[in-house]
Coordinates of C-alpha atoms in Angstrom, one line a residue:
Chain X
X467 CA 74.6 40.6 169.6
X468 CA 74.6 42.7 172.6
X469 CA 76.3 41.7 176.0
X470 CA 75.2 42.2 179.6
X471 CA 78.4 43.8 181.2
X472 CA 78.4 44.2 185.1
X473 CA 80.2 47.2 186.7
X474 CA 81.0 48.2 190.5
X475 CA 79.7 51.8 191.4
X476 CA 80.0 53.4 194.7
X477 CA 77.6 55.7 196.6
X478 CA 76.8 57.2 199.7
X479 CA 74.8 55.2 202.0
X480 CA 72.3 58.0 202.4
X481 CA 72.2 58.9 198.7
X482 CA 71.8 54.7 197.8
X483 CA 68.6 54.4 200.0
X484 CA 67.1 57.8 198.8
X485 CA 67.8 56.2 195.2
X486 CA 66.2 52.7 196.6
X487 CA 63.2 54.6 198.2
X488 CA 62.7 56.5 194.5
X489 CA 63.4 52.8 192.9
X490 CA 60.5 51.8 194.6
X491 CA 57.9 54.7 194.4
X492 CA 58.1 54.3 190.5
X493 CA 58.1 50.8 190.4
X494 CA 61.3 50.0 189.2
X495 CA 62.3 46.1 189.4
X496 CA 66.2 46.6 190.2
X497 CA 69.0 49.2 190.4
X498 CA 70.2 48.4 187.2
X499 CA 66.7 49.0 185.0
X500 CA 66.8 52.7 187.1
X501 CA 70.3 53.4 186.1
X502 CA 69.8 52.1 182.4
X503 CA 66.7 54.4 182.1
X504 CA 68.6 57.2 183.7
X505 CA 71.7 56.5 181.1
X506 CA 69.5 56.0 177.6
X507 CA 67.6 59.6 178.9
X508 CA 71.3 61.0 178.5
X509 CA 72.0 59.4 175.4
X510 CA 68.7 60.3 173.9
X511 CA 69.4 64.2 174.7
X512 CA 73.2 64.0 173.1
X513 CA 71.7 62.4 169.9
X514 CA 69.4 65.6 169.7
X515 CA 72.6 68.4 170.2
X516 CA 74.2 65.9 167.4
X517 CA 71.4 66.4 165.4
X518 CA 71.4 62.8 164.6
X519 CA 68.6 60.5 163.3
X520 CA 65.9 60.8 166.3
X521 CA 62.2 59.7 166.1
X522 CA 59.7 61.9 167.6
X523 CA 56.0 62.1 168.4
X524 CA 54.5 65.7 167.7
X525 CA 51.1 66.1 169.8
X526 CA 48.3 68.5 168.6
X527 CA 45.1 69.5 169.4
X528 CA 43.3 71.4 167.4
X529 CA 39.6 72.4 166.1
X530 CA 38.7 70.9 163.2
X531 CA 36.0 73.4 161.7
X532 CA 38.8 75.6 161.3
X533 CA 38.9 76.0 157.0
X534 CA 40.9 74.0 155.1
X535 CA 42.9 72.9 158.5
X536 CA 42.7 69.4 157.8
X537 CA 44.3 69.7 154.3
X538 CA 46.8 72.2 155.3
X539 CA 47.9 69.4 158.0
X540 CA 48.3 66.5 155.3
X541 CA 50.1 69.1 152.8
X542 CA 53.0 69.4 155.2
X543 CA 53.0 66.2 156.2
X544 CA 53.7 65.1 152.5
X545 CA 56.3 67.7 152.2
X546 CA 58.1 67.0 155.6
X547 CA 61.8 66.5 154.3
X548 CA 62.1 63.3 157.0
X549 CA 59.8 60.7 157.1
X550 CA 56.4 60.3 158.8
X551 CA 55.9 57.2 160.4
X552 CA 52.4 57.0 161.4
X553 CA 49.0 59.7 162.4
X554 CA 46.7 58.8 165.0
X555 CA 43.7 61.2 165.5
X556 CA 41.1 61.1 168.0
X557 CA 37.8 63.0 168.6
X558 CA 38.1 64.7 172.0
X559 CA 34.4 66.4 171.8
X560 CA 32.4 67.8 168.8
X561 CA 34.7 70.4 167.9
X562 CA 38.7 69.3 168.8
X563 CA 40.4 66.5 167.6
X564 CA 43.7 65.1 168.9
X565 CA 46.6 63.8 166.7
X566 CA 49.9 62.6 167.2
X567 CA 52.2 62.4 164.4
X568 CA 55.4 60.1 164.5
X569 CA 58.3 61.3 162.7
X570 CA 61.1 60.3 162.1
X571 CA 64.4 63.0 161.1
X572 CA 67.3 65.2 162.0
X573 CA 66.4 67.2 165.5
X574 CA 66.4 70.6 163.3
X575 CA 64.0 69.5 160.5
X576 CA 61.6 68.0 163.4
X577 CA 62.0 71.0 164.7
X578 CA 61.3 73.2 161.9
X579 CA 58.1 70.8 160.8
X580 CA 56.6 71.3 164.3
X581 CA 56.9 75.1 164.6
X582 CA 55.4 75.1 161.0
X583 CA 52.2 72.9 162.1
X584 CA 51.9 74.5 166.0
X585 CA 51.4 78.1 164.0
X586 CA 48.4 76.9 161.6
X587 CA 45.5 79.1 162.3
X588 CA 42.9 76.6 164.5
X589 CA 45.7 74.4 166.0
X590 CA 45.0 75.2 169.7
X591 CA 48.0 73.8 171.4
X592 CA 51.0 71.3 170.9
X593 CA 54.3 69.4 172.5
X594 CA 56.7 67.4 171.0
X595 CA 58.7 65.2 172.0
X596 CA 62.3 63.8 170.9
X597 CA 62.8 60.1 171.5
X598 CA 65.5 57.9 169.8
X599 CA 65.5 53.7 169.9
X600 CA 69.3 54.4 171.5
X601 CA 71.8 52.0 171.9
X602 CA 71.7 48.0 172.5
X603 CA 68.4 46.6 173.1
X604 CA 66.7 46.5 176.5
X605 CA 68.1 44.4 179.0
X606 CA 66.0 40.8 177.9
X607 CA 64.8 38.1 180.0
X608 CA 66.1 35.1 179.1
X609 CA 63.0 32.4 179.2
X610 CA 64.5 29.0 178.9
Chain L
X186 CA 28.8 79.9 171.0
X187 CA 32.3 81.4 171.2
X188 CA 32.5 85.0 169.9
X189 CA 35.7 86.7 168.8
X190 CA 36.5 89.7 171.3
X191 CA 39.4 92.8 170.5
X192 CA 41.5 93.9 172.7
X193 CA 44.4 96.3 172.7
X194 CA 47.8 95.7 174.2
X195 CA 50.9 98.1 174.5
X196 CA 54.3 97.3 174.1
X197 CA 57.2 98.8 173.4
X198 CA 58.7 99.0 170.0
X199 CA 61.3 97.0 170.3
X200 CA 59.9 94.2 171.7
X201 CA 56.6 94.2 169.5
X202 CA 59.3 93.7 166.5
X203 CA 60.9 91.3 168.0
X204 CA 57.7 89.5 168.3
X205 CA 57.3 90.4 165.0
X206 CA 60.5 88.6 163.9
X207 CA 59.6 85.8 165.9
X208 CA 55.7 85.3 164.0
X209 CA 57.3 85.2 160.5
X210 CA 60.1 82.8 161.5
X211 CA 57.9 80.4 163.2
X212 CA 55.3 81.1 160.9
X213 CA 52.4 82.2 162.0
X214 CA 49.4 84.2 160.3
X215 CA 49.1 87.0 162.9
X216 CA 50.0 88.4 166.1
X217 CA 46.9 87.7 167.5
X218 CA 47.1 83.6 166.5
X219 CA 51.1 83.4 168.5
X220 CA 49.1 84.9 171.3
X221 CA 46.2 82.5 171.3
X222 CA 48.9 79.7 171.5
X223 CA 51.3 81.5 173.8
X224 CA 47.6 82.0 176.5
X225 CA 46.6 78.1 175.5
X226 CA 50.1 77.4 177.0
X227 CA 49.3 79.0 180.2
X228 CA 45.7 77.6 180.2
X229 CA 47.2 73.8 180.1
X230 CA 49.5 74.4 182.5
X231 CA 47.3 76.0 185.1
X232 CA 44.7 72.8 184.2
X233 CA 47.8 70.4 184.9
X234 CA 48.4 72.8 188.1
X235 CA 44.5 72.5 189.4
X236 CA 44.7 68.7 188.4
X237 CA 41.9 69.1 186.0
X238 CA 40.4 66.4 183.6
X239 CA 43.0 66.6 180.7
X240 CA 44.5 64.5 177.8
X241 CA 48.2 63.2 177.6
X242 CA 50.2 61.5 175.3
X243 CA 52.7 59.3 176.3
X244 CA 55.7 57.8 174.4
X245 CA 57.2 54.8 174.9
X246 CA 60.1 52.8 173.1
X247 CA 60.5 49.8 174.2
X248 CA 62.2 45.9 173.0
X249 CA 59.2 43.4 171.7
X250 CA 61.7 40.6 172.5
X251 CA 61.5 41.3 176.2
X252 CA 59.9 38.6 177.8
X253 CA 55.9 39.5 178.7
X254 CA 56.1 43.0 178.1
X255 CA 53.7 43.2 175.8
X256 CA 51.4 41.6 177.8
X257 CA 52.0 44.2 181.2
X258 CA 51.4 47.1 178.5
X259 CA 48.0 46.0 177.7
X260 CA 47.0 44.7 181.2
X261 CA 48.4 48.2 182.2
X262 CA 46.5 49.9 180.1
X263 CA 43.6 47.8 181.1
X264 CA 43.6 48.7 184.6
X265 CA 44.6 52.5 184.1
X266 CA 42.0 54.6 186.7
X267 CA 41.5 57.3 183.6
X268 CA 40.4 56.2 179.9
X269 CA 42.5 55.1 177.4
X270 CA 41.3 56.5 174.3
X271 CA 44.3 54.9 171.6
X272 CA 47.3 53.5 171.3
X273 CA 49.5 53.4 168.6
X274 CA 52.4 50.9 167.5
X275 CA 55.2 51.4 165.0
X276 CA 57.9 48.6 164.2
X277 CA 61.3 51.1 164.3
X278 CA 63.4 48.3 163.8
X279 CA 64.1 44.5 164.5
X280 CA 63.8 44.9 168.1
X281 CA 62.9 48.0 168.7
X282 CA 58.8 49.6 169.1
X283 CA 57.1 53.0 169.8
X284 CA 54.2 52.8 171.1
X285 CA 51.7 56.2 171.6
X286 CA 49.6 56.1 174.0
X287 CA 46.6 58.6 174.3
X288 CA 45.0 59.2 177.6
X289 CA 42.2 60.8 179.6
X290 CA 42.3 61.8 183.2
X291 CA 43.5 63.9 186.0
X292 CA 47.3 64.8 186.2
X293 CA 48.2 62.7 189.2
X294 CA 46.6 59.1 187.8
X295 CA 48.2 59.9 184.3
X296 CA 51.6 60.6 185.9
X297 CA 51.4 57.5 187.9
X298 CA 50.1 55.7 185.0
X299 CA 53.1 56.8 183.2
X300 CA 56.1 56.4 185.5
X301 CA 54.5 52.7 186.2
X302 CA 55.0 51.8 182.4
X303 CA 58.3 53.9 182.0
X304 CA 59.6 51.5 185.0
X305 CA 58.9 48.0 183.4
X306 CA 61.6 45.9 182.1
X307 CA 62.3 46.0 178.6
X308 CA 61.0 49.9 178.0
X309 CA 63.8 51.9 177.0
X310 CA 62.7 55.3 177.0
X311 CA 59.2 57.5 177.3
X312 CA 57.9 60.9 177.8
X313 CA 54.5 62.5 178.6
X314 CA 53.2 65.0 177.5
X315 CA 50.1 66.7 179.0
X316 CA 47.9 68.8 177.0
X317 CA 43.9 69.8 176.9
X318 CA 41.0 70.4 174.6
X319 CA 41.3 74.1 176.6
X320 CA 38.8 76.6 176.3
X321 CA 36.6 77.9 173.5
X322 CA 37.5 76.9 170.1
X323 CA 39.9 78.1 167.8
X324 CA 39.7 81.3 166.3
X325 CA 37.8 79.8 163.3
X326 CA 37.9 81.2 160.0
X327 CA 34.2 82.3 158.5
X328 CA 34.3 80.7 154.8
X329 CA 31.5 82.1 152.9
Chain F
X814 CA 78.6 59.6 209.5
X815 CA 77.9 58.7 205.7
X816 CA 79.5 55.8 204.5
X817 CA 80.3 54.8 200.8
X818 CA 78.3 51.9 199.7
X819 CA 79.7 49.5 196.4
X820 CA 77.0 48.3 194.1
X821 CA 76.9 45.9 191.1
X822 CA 74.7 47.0 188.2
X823 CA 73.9 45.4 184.9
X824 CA 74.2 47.1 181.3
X825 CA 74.0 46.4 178.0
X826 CA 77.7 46.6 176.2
X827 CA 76.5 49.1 173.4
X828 CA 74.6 51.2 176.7
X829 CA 77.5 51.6 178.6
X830 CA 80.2 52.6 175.8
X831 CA 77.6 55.4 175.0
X832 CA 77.8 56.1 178.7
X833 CA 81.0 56.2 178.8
X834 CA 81.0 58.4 175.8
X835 CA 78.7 60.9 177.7
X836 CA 80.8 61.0 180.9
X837 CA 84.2 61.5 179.0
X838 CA 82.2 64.6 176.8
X839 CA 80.8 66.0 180.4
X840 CA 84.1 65.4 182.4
X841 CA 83.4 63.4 185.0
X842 CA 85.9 61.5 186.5
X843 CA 84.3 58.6 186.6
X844 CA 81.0 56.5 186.4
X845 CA 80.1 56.9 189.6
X846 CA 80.2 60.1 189.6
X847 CA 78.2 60.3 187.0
X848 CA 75.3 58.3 188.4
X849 CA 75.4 60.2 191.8
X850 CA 74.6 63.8 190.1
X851 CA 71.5 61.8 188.1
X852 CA 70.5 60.0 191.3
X853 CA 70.5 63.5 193.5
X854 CA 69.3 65.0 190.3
X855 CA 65.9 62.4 191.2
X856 CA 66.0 63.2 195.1
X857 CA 65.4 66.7 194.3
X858 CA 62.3 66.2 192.0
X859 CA 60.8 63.7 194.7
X860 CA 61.6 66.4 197.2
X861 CA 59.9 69.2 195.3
X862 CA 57.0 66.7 194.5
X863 CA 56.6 66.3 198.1
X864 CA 56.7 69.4 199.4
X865 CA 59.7 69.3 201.7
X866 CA 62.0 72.4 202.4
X867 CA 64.2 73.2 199.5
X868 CA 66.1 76.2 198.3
X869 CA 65.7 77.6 195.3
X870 CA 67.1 80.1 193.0
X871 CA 65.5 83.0 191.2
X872 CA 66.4 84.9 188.3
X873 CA 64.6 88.0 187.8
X874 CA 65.9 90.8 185.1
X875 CA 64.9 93.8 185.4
X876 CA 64.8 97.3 184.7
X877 CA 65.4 99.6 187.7
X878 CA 63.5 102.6 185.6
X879 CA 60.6 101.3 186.3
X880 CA 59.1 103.6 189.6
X881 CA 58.9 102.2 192.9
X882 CA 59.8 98.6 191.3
X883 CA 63.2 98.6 194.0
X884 CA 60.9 98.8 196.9
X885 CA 58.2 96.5 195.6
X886 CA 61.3 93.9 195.2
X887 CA 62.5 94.2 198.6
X888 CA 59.0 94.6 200.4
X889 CA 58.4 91.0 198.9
X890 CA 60.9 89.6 200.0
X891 CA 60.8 90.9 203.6
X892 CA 57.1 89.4 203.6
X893 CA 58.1 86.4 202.1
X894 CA 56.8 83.0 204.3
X895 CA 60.1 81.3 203.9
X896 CA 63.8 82.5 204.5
X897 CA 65.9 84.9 201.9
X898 CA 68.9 83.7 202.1
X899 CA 70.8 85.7 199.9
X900 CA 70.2 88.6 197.3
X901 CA 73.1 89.3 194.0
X902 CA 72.2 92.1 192.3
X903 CA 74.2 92.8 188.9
X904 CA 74.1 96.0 186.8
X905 CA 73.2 94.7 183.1
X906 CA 73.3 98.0 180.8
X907 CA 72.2 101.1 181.9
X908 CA 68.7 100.4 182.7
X909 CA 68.7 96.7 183.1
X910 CA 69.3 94.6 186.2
X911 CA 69.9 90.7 186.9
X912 CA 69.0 89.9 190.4
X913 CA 69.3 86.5 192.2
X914 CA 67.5 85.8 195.3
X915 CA 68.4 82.5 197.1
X916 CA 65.5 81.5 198.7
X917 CA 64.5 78.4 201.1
X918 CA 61.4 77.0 201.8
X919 CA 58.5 74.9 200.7
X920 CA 57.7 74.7 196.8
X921 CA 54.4 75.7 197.0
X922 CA 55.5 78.9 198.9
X923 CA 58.9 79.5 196.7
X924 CA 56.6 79.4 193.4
X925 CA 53.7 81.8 194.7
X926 CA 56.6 84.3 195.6
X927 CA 58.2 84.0 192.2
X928 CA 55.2 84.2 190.6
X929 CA 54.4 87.5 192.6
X930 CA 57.7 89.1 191.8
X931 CA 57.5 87.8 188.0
X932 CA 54.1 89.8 187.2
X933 CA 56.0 93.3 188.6
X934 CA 55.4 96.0 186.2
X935 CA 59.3 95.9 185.0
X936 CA 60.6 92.7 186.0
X937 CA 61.3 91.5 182.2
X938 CA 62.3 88.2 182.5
X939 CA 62.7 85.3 184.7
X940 CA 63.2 81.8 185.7
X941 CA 63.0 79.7 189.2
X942 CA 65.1 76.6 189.8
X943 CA 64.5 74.3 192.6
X944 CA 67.5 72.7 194.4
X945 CA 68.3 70.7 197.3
X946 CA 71.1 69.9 199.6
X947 CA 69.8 66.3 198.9
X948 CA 71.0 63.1 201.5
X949 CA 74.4 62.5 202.4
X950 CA 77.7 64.0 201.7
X951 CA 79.0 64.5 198.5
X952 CA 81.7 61.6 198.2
X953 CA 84.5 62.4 200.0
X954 CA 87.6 62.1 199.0
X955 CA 89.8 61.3 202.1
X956 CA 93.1 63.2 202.2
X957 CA 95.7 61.9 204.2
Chain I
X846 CA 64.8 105.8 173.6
X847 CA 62.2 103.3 173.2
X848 CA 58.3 103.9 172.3
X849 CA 54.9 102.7 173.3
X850 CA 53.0 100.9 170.4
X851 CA 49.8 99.9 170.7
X852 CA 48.1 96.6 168.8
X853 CA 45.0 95.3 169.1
X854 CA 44.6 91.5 168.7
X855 CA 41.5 89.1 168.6
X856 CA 40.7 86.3 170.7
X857 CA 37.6 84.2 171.6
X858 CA 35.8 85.4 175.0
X859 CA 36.4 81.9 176.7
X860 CA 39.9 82.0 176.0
X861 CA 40.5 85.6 177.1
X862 CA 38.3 84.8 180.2
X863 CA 40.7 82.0 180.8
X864 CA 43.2 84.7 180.6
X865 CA 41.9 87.3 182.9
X866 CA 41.6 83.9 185.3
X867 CA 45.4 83.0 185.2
X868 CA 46.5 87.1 185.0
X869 CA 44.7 87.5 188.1
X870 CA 46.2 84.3 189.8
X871 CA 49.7 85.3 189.1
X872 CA 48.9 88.7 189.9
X873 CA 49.8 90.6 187.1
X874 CA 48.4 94.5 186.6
X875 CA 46.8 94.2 183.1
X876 CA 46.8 91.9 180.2
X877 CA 50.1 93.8 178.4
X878 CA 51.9 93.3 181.4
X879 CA 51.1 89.0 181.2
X880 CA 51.8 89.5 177.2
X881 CA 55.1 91.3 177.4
X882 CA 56.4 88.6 180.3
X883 CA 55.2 85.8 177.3
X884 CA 57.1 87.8 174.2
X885 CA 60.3 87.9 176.4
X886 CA 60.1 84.5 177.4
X887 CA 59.9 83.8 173.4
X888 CA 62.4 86.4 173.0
X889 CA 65.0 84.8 175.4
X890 CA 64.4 81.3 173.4
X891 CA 65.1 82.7 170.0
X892 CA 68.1 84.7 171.4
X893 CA 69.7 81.1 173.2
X894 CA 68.7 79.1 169.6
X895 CA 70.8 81.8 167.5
X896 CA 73.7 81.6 170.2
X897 CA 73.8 84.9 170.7
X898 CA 75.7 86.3 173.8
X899 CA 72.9 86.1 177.0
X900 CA 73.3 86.1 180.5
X901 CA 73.1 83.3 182.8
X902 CA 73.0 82.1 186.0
X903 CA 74.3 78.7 187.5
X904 CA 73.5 77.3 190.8
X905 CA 75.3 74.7 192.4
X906 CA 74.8 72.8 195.6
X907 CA 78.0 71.2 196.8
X908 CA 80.3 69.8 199.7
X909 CA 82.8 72.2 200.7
X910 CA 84.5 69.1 202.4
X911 CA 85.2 67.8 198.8
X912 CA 89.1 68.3 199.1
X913 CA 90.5 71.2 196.4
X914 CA 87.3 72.0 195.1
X915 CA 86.8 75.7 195.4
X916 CA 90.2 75.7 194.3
X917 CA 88.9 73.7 190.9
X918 CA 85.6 75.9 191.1
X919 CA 87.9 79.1 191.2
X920 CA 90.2 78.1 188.8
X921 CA 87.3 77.4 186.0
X922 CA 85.6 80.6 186.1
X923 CA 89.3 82.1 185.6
X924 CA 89.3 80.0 182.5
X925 CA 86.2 80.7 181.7
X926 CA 85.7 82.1 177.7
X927 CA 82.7 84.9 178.6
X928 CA 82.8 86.8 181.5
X929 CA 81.8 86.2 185.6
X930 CA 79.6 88.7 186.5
X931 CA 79.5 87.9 189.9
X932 CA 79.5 84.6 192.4
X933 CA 77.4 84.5 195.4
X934 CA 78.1 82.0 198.3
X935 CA 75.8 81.0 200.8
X936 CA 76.3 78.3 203.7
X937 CA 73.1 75.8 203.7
X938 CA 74.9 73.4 206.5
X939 CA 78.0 72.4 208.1
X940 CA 78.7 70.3 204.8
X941 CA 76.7 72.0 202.3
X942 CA 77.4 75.2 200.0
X943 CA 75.3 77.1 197.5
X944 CA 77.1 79.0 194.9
X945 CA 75.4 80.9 192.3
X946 CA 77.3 82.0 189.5
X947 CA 76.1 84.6 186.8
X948 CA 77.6 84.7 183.8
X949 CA 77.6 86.5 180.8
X950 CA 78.7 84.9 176.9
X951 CA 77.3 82.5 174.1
X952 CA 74.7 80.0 174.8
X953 CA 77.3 77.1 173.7
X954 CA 80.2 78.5 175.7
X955 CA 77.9 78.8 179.1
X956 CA 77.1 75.1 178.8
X957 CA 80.0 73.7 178.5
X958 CA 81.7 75.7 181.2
X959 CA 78.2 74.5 183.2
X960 CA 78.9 70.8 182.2
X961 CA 82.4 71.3 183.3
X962 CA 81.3 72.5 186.7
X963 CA 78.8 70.4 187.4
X964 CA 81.1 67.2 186.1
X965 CA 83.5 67.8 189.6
X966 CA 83.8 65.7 192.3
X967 CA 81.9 67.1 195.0
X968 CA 78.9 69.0 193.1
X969 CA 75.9 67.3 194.2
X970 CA 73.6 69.1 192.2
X971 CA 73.2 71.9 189.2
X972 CA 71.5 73.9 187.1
X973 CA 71.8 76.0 184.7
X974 CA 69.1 79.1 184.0
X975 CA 69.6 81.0 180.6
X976 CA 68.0 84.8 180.3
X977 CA 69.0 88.1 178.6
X978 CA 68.1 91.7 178.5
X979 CA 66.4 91.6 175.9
X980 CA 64.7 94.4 173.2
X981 CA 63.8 97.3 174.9
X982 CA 63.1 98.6 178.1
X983 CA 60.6 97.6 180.7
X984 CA 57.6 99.3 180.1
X985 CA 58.2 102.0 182.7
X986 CA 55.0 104.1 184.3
X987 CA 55.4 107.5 184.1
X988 CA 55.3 109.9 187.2
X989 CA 54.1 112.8 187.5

């Protein structure tokens, strides 16, 4: 079970209200949920340098007349040495398609698996993007 | 209808085999498909820049035990200014979700969209990414 | 005169040991420290998202071969809308050059002039990065 | 000495008018000249992945109040493993200093000097830009 632990951090005045301003332009509810973001966004880019277990969303848009496109996107996505966690595809007009892949792996095979989908003749562009469920859970709300 | 045009670039030896190098490791069929993608690029992020219509994924892991946050995704999403055209939801462990969410609109209302749902309690960790259907389609192969 | 403020803030146990983690890796001295750099790290993105006067940094390599390309540089930068502050000028190889011009000014302005001296016939590579003095002293320490 | 090679590649007439749109914008003199500046960029990646020895340039923004600081900042670039091209120091206010420092070594030895840096009391704010000659010479018009 995960414990809240308080700590005492010191800033300039001028520095705390640019932070509070920024706090309250994105919407933030405290400090604290700002800082935590801030922290698991650092912990989230070490995991990837360690190359450790990550999960990460690859985004594509491509045209799906192009030949045999569909099938060669399902072939590597039964031969991705991690795990695929779930495809989502969407029809943006009659001839492009969106779809985001969740995978789950090592930063380097992600890697390697995205670079092998983004070259595929008819895929027109792509991001991906490394996330990780971190450390602890998220601060919760205790309801009585 | 899109028709396929030549043109001729110079470079300088060394550099066009270091593309070269750069095609087979990433994989790609031809010089002319890394350039397509490496121009898409430039197209989405000059859409982005003009604050175009575009489509953007966005990322989110977040704790299902956190009080109500379910509840402010989907009245988020509900009340988003663009369109949302899916969302999907994988269990990554006991606590812990990632949530895809696919969206339609201009750069600035997605962005908002965004940072409001990276700021709520109980989210842990999100990125965007904004791409575009762009123009023309793929290069598409002529099957006979 | 700034004055140093003392906060409270909240964090899960298993968070904050992989803060801590990160902050002995980076070497900083301490947590505070730590949340300062990413709390100016945010004023300077809000600062660059509004528009205020910055100073930035570009990179440009170079090669100085490449006829009239010398003049070209410094004509820009003597028309440049903003203020030069600075210009470093390295000798790579025997063709190539690294030059760093410190620039200040709005980001709009900063990013039409790098994108001016980027697309020089000979400028090979380069990169911009947006900084800011940001609010408030750094914390002082107060020697006696 | 390096050669000229021309290659002609294929794309479809609204991408290349998108293109010719974004060439003109950023002002470059023809369509080789936009696709050199996008295989270097590539070029540059590939070289910082395989760790191979680049050039660099770190800007810092700090107090030069901080007590023994540019005797710490001094100190580190002694220490440091690659080599210090050149530092450039520019005053931005009666607290604030700019330093840029452009360095020369492995893509893992630059960041962790960087991280070093940007860890001490007193640096507000950081980054860190990686570039490198790269194959082959400008393309360099010839004069008559």
């Amino acid at each position: 079970m995960s414990s809240l632990i308080r700590t005492a951090i010191s800033l300039d005045r001028e520095l705390l209200e640019e932070f509070d301003r920024i706090i309250e332009q994105k919407g933030y509810g405290s400090r604290s949920e700002a800082i935590r973001d801030l922290v698991r966004d650092l912990s989230v880019k070490s995991d990837i340098a360690r190359n450790k277990v990550i999960v990460a969303t690859l985004t594509l848009v491509y045209d799906h007349h192009q030949h045999q496109l569909s099938e060669q996107l399902i072939e590597a996505q039964h031969h991705y040495a991690g795990k695929v966690l779930a495809t989502t595809h969407v029809h943006l007009d009659a001839r492009n398609c969106l779809e985001v892949i969740i995978l789950k792996g090592r930063g380097a095979e992600i890697q390697h698996f995205a670079d092998h989908l983004l070259s595929l003749r008819g895929v027109k562009h792509g991001k991906l993007v490394m996330t990780a469920a971190g450390p602890g859970p998220a601060r919760v709300h205790q309801p009585r």
